[in-house]
Tab-separated table of C-alpha atoms in Angstrom:
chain	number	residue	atom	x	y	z
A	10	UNK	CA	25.260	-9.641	-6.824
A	11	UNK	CA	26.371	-5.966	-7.495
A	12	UNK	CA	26.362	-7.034	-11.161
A	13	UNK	CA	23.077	-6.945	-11.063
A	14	UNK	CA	20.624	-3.455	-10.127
A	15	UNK	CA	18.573	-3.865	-7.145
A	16	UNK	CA	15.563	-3.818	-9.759
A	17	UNK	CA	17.148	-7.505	-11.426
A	18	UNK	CA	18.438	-9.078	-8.195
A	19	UNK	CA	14.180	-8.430	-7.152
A	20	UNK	CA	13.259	-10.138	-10.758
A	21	UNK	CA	15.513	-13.064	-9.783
A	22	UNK	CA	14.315	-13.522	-6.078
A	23	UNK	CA	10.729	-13.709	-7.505
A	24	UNK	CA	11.759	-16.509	-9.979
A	25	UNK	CA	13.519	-18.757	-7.501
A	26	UNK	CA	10.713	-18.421	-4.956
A	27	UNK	CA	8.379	-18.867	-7.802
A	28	UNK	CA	10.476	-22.634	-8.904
A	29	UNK	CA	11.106	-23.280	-5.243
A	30	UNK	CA	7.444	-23.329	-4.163
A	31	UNK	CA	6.781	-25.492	-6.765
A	32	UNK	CA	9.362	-27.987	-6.113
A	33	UNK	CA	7.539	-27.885	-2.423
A	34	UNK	CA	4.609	-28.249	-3.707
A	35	UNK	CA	4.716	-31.057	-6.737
A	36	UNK	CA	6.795	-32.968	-4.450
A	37	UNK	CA	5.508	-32.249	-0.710
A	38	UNK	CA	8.335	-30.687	0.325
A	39	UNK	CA	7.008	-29.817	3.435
A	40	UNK	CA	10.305	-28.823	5.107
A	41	UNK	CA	10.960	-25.989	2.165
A	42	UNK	CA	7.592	-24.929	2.769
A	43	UNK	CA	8.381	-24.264	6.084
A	44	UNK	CA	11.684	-22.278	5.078
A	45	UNK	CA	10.173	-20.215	2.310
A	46	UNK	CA	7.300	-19.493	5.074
A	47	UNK	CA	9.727	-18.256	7.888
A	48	UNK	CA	11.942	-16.554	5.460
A	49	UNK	CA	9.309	-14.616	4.320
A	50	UNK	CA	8.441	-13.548	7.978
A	51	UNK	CA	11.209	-12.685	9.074
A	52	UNK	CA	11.996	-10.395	6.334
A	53	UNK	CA	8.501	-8.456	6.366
A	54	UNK	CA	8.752	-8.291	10.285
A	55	UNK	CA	12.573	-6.339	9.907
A	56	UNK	CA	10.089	-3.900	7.387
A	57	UNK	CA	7.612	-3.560	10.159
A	58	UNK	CA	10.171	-2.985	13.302
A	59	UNK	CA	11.890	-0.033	11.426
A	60	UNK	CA	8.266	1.486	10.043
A	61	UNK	CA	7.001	3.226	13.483
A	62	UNK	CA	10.147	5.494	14.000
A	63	UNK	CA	10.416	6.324	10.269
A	64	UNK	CA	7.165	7.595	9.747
A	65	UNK	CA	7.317	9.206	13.291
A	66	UNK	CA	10.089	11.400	12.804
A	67	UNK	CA	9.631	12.004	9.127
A	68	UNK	CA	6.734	13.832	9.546
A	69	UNK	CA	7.442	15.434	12.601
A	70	UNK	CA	10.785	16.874	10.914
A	71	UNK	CA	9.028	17.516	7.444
A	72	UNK	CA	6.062	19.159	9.465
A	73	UNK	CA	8.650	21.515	11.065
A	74	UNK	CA	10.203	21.948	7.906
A	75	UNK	CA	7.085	23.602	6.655
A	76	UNK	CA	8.479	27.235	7.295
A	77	UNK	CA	10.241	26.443	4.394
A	78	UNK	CA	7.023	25.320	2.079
A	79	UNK	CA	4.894	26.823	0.130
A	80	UNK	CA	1.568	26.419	-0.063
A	81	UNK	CA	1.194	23.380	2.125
A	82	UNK	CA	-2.517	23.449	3.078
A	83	UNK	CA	-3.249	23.371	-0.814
A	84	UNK	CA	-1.368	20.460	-1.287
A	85	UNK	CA	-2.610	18.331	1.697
A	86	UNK	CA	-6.034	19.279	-0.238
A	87	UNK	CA	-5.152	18.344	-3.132
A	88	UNK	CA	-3.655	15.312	-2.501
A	89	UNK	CA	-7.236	14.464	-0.017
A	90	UNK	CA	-9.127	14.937	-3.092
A	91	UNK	CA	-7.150	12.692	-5.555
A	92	UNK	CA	-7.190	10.394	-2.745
A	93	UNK	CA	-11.056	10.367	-3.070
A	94	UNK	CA	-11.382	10.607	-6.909
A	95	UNK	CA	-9.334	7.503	-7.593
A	96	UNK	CA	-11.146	5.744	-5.035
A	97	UNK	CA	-14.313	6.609	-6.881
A	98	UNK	CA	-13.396	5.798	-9.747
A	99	UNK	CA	-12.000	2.347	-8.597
A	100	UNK	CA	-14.967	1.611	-6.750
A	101	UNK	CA	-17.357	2.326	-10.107
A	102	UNK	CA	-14.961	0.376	-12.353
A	103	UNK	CA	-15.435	-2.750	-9.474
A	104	UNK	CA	-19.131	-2.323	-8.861
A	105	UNK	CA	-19.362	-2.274	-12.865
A	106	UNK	CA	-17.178	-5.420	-13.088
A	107	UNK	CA	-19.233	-7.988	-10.347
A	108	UNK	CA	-22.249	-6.722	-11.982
A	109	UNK	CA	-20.722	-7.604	-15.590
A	110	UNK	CA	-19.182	-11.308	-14.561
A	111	UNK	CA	-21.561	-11.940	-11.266
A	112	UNK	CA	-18.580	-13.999	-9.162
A	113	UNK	CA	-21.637	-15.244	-7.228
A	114	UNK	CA	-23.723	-17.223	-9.437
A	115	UNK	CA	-23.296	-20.722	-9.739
A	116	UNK	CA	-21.170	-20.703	-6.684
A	117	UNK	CA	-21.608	-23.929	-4.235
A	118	UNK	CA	-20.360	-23.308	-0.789
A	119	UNK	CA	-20.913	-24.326	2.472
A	120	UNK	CA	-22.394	-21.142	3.921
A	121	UNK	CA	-23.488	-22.389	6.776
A	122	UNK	CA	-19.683	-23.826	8.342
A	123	UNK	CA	-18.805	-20.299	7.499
A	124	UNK	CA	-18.054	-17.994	10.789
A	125	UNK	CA	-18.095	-14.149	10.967
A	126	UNK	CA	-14.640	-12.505	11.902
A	127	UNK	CA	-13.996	-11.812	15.590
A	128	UNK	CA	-12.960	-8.006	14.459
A	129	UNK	CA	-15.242	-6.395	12.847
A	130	UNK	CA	-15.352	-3.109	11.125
A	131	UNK	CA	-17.043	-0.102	12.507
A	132	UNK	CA	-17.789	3.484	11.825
A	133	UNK	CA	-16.204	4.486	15.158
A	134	UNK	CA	-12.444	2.655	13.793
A	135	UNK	CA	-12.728	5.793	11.547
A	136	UNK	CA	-12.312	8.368	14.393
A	137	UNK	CA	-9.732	5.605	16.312
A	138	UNK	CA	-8.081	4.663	13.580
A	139	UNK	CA	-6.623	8.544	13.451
A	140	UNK	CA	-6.697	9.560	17.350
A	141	UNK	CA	-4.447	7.271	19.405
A	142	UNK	CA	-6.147	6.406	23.048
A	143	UNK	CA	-2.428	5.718	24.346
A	144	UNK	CA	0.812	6.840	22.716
A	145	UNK	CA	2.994	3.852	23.582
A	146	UNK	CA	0.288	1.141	21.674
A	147	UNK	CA	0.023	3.477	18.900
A	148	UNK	CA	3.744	2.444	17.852
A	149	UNK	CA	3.826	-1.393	19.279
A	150	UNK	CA	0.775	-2.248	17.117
A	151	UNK	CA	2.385	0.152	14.636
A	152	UNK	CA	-0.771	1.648	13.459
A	153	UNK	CA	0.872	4.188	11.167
A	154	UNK	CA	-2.088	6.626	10.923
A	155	UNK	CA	-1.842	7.319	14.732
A	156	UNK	CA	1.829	7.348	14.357
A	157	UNK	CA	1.553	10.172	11.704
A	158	UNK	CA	-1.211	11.931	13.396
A	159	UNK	CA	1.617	11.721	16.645
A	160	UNK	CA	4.271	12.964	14.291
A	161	UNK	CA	2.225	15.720	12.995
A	162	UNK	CA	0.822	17.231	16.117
A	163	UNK	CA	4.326	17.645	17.810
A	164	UNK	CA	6.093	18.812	14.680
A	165	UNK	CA	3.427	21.736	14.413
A	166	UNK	CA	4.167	22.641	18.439
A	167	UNK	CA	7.988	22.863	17.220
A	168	UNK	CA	7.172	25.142	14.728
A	169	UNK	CA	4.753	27.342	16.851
A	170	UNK	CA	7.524	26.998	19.690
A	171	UNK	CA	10.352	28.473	17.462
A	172	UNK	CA	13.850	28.428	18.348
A	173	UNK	CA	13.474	26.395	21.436
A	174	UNK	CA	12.365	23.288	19.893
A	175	UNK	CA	15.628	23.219	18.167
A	176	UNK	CA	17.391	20.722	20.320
A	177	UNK	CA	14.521	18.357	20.225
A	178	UNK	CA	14.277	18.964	16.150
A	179	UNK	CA	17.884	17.985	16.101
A	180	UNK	CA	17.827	14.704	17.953
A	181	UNK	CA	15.253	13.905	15.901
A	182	UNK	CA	16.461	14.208	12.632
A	183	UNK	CA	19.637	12.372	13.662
A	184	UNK	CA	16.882	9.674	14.540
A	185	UNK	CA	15.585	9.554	11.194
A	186	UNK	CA	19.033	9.441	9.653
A	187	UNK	CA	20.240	6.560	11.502
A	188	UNK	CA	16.625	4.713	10.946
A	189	UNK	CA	16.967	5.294	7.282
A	190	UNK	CA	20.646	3.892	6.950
A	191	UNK	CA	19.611	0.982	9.238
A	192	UNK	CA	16.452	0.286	7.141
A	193	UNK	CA	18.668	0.113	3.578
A	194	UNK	CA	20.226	-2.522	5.204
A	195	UNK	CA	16.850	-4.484	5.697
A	196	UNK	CA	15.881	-3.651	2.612
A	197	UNK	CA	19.111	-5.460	0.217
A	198	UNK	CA	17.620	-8.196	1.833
A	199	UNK	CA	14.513	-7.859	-0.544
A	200	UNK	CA	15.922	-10.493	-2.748
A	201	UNK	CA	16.122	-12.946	-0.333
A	202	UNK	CA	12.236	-11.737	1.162
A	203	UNK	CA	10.904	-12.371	-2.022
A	204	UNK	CA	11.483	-15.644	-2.419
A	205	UNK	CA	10.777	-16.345	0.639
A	206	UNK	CA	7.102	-14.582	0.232
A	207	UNK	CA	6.124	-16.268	-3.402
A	208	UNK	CA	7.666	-19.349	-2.587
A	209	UNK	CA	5.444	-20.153	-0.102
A	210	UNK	CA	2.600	-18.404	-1.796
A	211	UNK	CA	3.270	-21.100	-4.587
A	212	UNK	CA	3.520	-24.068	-2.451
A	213	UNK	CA	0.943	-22.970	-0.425
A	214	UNK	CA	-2.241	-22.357	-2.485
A	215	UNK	CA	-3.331	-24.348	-5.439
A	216	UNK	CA	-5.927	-24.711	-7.889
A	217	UNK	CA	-8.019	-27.352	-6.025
A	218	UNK	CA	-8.045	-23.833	-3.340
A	219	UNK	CA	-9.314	-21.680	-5.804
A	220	UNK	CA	-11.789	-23.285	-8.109
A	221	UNK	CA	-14.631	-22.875	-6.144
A	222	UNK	CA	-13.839	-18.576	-6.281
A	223	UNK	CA	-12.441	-18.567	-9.598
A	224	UNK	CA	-14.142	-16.065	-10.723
A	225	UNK	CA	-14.065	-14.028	-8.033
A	226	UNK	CA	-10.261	-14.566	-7.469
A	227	UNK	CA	-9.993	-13.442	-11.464
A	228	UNK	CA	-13.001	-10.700	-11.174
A	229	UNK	CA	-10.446	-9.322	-8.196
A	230	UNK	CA	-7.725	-9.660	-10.434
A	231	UNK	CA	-8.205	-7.841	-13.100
A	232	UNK	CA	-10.300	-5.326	-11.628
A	233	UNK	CA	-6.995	-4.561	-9.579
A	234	UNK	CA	-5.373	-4.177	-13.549
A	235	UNK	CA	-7.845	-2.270	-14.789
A	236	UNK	CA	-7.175	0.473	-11.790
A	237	UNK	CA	-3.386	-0.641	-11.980
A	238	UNK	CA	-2.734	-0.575	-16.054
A	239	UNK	CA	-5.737	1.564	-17.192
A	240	UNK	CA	-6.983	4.413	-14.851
A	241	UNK	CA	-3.502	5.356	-13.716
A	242	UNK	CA	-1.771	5.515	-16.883
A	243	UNK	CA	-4.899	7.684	-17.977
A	244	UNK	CA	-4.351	9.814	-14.897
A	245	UNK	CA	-0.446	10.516	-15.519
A	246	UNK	CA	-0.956	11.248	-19.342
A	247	UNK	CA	-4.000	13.259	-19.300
A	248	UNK	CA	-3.726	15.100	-15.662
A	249	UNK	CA	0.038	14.715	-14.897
A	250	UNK	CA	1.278	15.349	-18.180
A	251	UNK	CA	4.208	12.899	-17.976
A	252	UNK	CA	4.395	9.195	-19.383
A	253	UNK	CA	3.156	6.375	-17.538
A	254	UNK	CA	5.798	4.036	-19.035
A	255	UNK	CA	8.369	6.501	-17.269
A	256	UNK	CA	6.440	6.422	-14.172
A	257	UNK	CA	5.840	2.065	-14.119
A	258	UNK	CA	9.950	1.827	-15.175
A	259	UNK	CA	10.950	4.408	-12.032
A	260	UNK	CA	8.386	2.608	-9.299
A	261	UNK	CA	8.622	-1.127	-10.387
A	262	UNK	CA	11.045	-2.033	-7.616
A	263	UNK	CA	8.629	-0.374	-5.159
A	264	UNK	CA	5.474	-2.142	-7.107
A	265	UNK	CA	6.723	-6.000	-7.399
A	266	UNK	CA	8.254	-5.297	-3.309
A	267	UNK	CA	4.515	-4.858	-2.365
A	268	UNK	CA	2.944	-7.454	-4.236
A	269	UNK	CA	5.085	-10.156	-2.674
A	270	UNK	CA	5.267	-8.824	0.934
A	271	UNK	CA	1.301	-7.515	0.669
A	272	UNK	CA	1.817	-4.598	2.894
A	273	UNK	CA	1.785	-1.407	1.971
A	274	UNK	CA	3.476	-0.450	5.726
A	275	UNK	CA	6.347	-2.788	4.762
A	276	UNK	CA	6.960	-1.332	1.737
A	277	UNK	CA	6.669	2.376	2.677
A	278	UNK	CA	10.245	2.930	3.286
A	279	UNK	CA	11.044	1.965	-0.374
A	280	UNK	CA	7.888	3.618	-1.879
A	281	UNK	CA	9.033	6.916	-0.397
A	282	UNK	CA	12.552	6.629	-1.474
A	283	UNK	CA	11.693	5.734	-4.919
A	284	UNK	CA	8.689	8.938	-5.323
A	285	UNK	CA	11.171	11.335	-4.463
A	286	UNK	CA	14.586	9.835	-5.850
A	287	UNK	CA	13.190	8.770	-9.393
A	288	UNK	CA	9.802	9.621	-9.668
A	289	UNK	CA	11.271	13.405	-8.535
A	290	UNK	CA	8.707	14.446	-6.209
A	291	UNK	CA	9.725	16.739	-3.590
A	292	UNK	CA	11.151	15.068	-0.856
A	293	UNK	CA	8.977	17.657	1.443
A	294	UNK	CA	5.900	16.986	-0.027
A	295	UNK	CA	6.540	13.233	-0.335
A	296	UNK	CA	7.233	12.771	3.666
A	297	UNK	CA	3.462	13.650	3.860
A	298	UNK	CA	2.243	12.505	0.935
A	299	UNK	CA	3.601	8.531	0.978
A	300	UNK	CA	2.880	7.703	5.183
A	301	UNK	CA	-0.377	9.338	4.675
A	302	UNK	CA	-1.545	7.610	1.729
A	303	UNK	CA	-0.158	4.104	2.705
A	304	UNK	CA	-2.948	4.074	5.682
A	305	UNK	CA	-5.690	6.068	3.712
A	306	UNK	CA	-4.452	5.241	-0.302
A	307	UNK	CA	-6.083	1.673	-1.108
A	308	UNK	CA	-7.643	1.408	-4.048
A	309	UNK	CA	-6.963	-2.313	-4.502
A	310	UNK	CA	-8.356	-3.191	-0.605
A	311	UNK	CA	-10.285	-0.662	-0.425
A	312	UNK	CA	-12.967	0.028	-3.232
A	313	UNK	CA	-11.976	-2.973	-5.751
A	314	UNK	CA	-12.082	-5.947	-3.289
A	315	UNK	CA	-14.760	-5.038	-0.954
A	316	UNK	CA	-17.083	-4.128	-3.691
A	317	UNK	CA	-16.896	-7.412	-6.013
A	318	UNK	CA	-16.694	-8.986	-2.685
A	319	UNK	CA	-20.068	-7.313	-1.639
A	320	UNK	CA	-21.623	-8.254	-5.023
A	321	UNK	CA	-20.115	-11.830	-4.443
A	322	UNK	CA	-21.670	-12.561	-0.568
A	323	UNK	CA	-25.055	-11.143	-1.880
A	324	UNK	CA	-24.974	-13.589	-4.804
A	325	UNK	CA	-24.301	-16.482	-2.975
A	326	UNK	CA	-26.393	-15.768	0.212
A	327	UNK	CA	-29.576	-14.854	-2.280
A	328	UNK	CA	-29.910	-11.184	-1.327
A	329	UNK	CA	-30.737	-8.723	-4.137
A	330	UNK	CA	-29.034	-5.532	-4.499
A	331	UNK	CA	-30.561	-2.129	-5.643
A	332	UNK	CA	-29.254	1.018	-6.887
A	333	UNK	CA	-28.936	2.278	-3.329
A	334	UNK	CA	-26.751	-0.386	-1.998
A	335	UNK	CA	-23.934	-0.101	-4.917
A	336	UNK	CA	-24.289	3.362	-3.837
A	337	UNK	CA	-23.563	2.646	-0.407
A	338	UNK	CA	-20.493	0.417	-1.553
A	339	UNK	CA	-18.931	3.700	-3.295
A	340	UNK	CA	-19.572	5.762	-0.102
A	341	UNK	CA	-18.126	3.334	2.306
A	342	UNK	CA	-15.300	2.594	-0.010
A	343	UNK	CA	-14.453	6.307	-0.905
A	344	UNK	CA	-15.186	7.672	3.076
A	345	UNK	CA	-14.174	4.966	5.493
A	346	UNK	CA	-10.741	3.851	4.049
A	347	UNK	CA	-9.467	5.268	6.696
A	348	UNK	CA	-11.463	3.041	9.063
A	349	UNK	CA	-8.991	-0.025	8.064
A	350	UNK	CA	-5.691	2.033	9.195
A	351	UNK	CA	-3.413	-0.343	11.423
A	352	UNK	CA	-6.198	-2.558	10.965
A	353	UNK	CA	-6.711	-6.157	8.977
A	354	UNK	CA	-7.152	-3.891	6.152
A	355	UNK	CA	-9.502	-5.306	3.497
A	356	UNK	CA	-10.488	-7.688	6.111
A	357	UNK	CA	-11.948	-4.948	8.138
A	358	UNK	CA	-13.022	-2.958	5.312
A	359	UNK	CA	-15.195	-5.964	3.607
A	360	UNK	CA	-16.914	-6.243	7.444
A	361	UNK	CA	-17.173	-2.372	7.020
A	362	UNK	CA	-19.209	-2.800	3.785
A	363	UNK	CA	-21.038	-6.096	4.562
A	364	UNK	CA	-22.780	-4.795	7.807
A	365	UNK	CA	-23.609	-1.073	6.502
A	366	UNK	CA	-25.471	-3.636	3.538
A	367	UNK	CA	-27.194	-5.687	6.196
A	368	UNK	CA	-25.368	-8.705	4.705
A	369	UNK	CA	-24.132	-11.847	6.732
A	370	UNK	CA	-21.063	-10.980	8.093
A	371	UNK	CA	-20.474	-15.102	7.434
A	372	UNK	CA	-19.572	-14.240	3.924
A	373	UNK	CA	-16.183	-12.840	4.960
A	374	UNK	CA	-15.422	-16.853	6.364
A	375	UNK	CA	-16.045	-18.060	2.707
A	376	UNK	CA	-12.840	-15.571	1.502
A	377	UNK	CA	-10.668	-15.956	3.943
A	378	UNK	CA	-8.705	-19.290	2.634
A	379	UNK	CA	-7.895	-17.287	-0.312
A	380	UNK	CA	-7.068	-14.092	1.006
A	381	UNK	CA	-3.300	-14.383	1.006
A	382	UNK	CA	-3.278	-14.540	-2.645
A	383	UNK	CA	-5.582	-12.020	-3.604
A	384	UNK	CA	-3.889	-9.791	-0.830
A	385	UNK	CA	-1.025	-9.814	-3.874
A	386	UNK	CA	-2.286	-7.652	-6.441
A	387	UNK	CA	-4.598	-5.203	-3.738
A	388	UNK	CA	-1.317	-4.131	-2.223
A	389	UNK	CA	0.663	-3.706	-5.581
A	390	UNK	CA	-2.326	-1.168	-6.544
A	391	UNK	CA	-2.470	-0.110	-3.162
A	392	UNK	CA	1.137	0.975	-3.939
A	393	UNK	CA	1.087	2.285	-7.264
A	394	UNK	CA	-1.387	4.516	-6.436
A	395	UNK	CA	0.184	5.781	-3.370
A	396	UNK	CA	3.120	6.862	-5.700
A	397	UNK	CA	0.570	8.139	-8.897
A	398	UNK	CA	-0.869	10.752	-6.526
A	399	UNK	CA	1.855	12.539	-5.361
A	400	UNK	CA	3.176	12.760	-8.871
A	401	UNK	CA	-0.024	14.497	-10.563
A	402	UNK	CA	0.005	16.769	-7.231
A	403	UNK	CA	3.899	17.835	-7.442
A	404	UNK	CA	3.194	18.147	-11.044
A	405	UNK	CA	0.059	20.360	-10.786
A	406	UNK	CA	2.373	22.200	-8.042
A	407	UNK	CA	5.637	22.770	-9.987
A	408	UNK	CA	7.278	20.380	-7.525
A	409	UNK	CA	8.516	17.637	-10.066
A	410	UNK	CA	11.423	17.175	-10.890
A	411	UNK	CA	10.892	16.181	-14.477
A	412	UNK	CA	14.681	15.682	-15.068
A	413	UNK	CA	14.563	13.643	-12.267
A	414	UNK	CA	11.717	11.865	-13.375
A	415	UNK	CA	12.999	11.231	-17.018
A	416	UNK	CA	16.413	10.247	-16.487
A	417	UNK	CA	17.293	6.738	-16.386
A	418	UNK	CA	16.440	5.286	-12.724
A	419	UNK	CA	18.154	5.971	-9.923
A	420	UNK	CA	20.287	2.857	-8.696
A	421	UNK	CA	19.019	1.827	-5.346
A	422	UNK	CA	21.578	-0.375	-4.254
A	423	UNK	CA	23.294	2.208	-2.270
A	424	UNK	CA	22.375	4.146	1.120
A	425	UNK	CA	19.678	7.028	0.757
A	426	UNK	CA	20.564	10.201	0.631
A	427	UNK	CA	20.809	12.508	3.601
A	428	UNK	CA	17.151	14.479	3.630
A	429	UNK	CA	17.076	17.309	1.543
A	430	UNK	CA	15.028	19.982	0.076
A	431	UNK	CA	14.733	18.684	-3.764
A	432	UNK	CA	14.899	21.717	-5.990
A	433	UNK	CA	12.124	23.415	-7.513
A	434	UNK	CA	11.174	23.628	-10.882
A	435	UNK	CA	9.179	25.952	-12.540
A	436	UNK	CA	5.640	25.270	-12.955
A	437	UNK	CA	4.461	23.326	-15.875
């Protein structure tokens, strides 16, 4: 295998999950199934059990670390606010969209088998989602926004406490150094994760599962492109100044990684790695940048899905929509991402939307079956726009490495690097 870059041996796991679930599936195959299925488990729990003290210590170390940056209160802001403009955006483009190809109409379903979700979405997840009511749950459910809200509070008390938070700044960057070479190790095993993930994707879901939502399965689908291939590009050529083919070619690994695992907190260790070691964003900026935007960044779960989504439940339950309800989608979509953070993200967020619209909470029961695969290409933007961000901020900052950033990608089949300060170039 070390013929091949990390990149190809990813390209080949997707292929053999991709002919192995159909092998389980043309020919019932019910024991592969069940392999690809725990394979794929097992792999995205090993992401998940190394997440909580990653994102714990990185940002307690890069928060301590800020003596040594400049102008960090502007970039948190400006990284907030291109948070909230791509959301906007992708949120107009998806309202747009369901109101183009109404994924509702026609539709004949069973609406009344259909349940409401146990967990439901509500305004008050927005202030729990970020303050943790007990420390210890905060990392076994591994909700990563109370994690990083954890991180950051005691990283600021070592810097106001000087000199004698040393010792305790010391143990835990040795933490985060043995974390990250233990975590490499989990992720070589992407290959192997991936086929496990769209292998039983494959076998699992058919086309007899998604006629019925074809429409909305597609309207979600390229909706997610649009954001993905369209609005993203625009942002790195026109804002960013830098080529999106560049950008795509450096964060593929971290792109195709999310779209088979479908979690953005699985993924985060690679995401980080590959924004600051070949997209060239500074490695300071990125340690708040990534963990914050994979609980708050979700273009593709948050705005895209629960929008055509809303459109969709409204359609099929007979309720008409006005201006002021697709306004209300954009505000809960742009404002209460953060609501879904350590949550069943779009899950949550679509229960979010539905009940500030007064719609049947039912409708979420009538998604559900086909969740999994839609889950897919929501992450992968999820992703790619947790990466895009930081780049048009670091650019806008002088903290891109555009050498970095242009040069032929970095292999990532060896160890990370020891933490570093990436040098600074001049401003653009």
């Amino acid at each position: 295998m070390k013929r091949f870059t990390f990149s190809l041996q990813l390209l080949l796991g997707l292929a053999i999950g991709v002919a192995l679930g159909f092998a389980a599936k043309i020919w019932d195959v019910t024991w592969l199934t069940e392999t690809l299925t725990r394979v794929g488990q097992i792999f995205v729990q090993l992401l998940k059990l190394a997440v909580p003290p990653l994102v714990f210590t990185a940002v307690l170390v890069s928060v301590a670390n800020l003596r040594n940056v400049n102008g960090a209160a502007r970039l948190a802001s400006k990284t907030l606010l291109w948070f909230l403009i791509t959301a906007f955006v992708s949120v107009a483009l998806a309202i747009g969209l369901g109101l183009l190809i109404n994924p509702g109409q026609g539709v004949t379903l069973d609406t009344g088998a259909a349940k409401a979700p146990e967990n439901a979405g509500t305004w008050l997840d927005f202030v729990t989602g970020i303050l943790p009511t007990n420390v210890v749950t905060a990392f076994t459910e591994v909700n990563v926004l109370q994690i990083v809200f954890l991180g950051a509070v005691l990283g600021a008390a070592a810097l106001a406490a000087g000199e004698k938070a040393e010792p305790f700044l010391n143990l835990s960057r040795s933490v985060l150094e043995l974390v990250q070479k233990a975590l490499w190790w989990v992720i070589r095993l992407a290959p192997i994760g991936t086929a496990g993930l769209i292998g039983k994707a494959v076998s699992t879901y058919g086309w007899d599962l998604l006629a019925p939502l074809a429409k909305f399965s597609a309207g979600v689908y390229i909706g997610c492109l649009v954001v993905l291939l369209a609005v993203y590009p625009a942002l790195l050529a026109v804002w960013g100044k830098v080529s999106p083919v560049t950008f795509f070619r450096n964060a593929w690994p971290a792109i195709e990684l999310a779209f088979v695992s479908r979690s953005s907190v699985g993924t985060l260790p690679l995401t980080q790695r590959v924004t600051v070691e070949r997209n060239g964003v500074d490695r300071d900026y990125a340690s708040f940048a990534v963990p914050f935007g994979a609980t708050t960044k979700m273009d593709g779960c948050a705005s895209v899905y629960p929008a055509l989504a809303a459109i969709f439940v409204a359609q099929v339950f007979g309720v008409q929509l006005g201006v002021g309800d697709y306004l209300l989608i954009a505000f809960v979509s742009v404002v209460g991402s953060a609501a879904t953070a350590g949550l069943t993200g779009a899950t949550v967020m679509l229960t979010l939307t539905l009940s500030t619209l007064g719609l049947p909470l039912e409708g979420v029961g009538l998604l559900l079956a086909i969740d999994p695969i839609l889950d897919m290409i929501r992450t992968a933007t999820n992703v790619a726009g947790q990466m895009v961000v930081p780049v048009l901020v670091a650019r806008s900052e002088g903290r891109l490495d555009t050498a970095v950033f242009n040069a032929p990608p970095q292999p990532l089949d060896d160890a990370p690097a020891a933490p570093s300060r990436v040098p600074e170039p001049a401003a653009a």
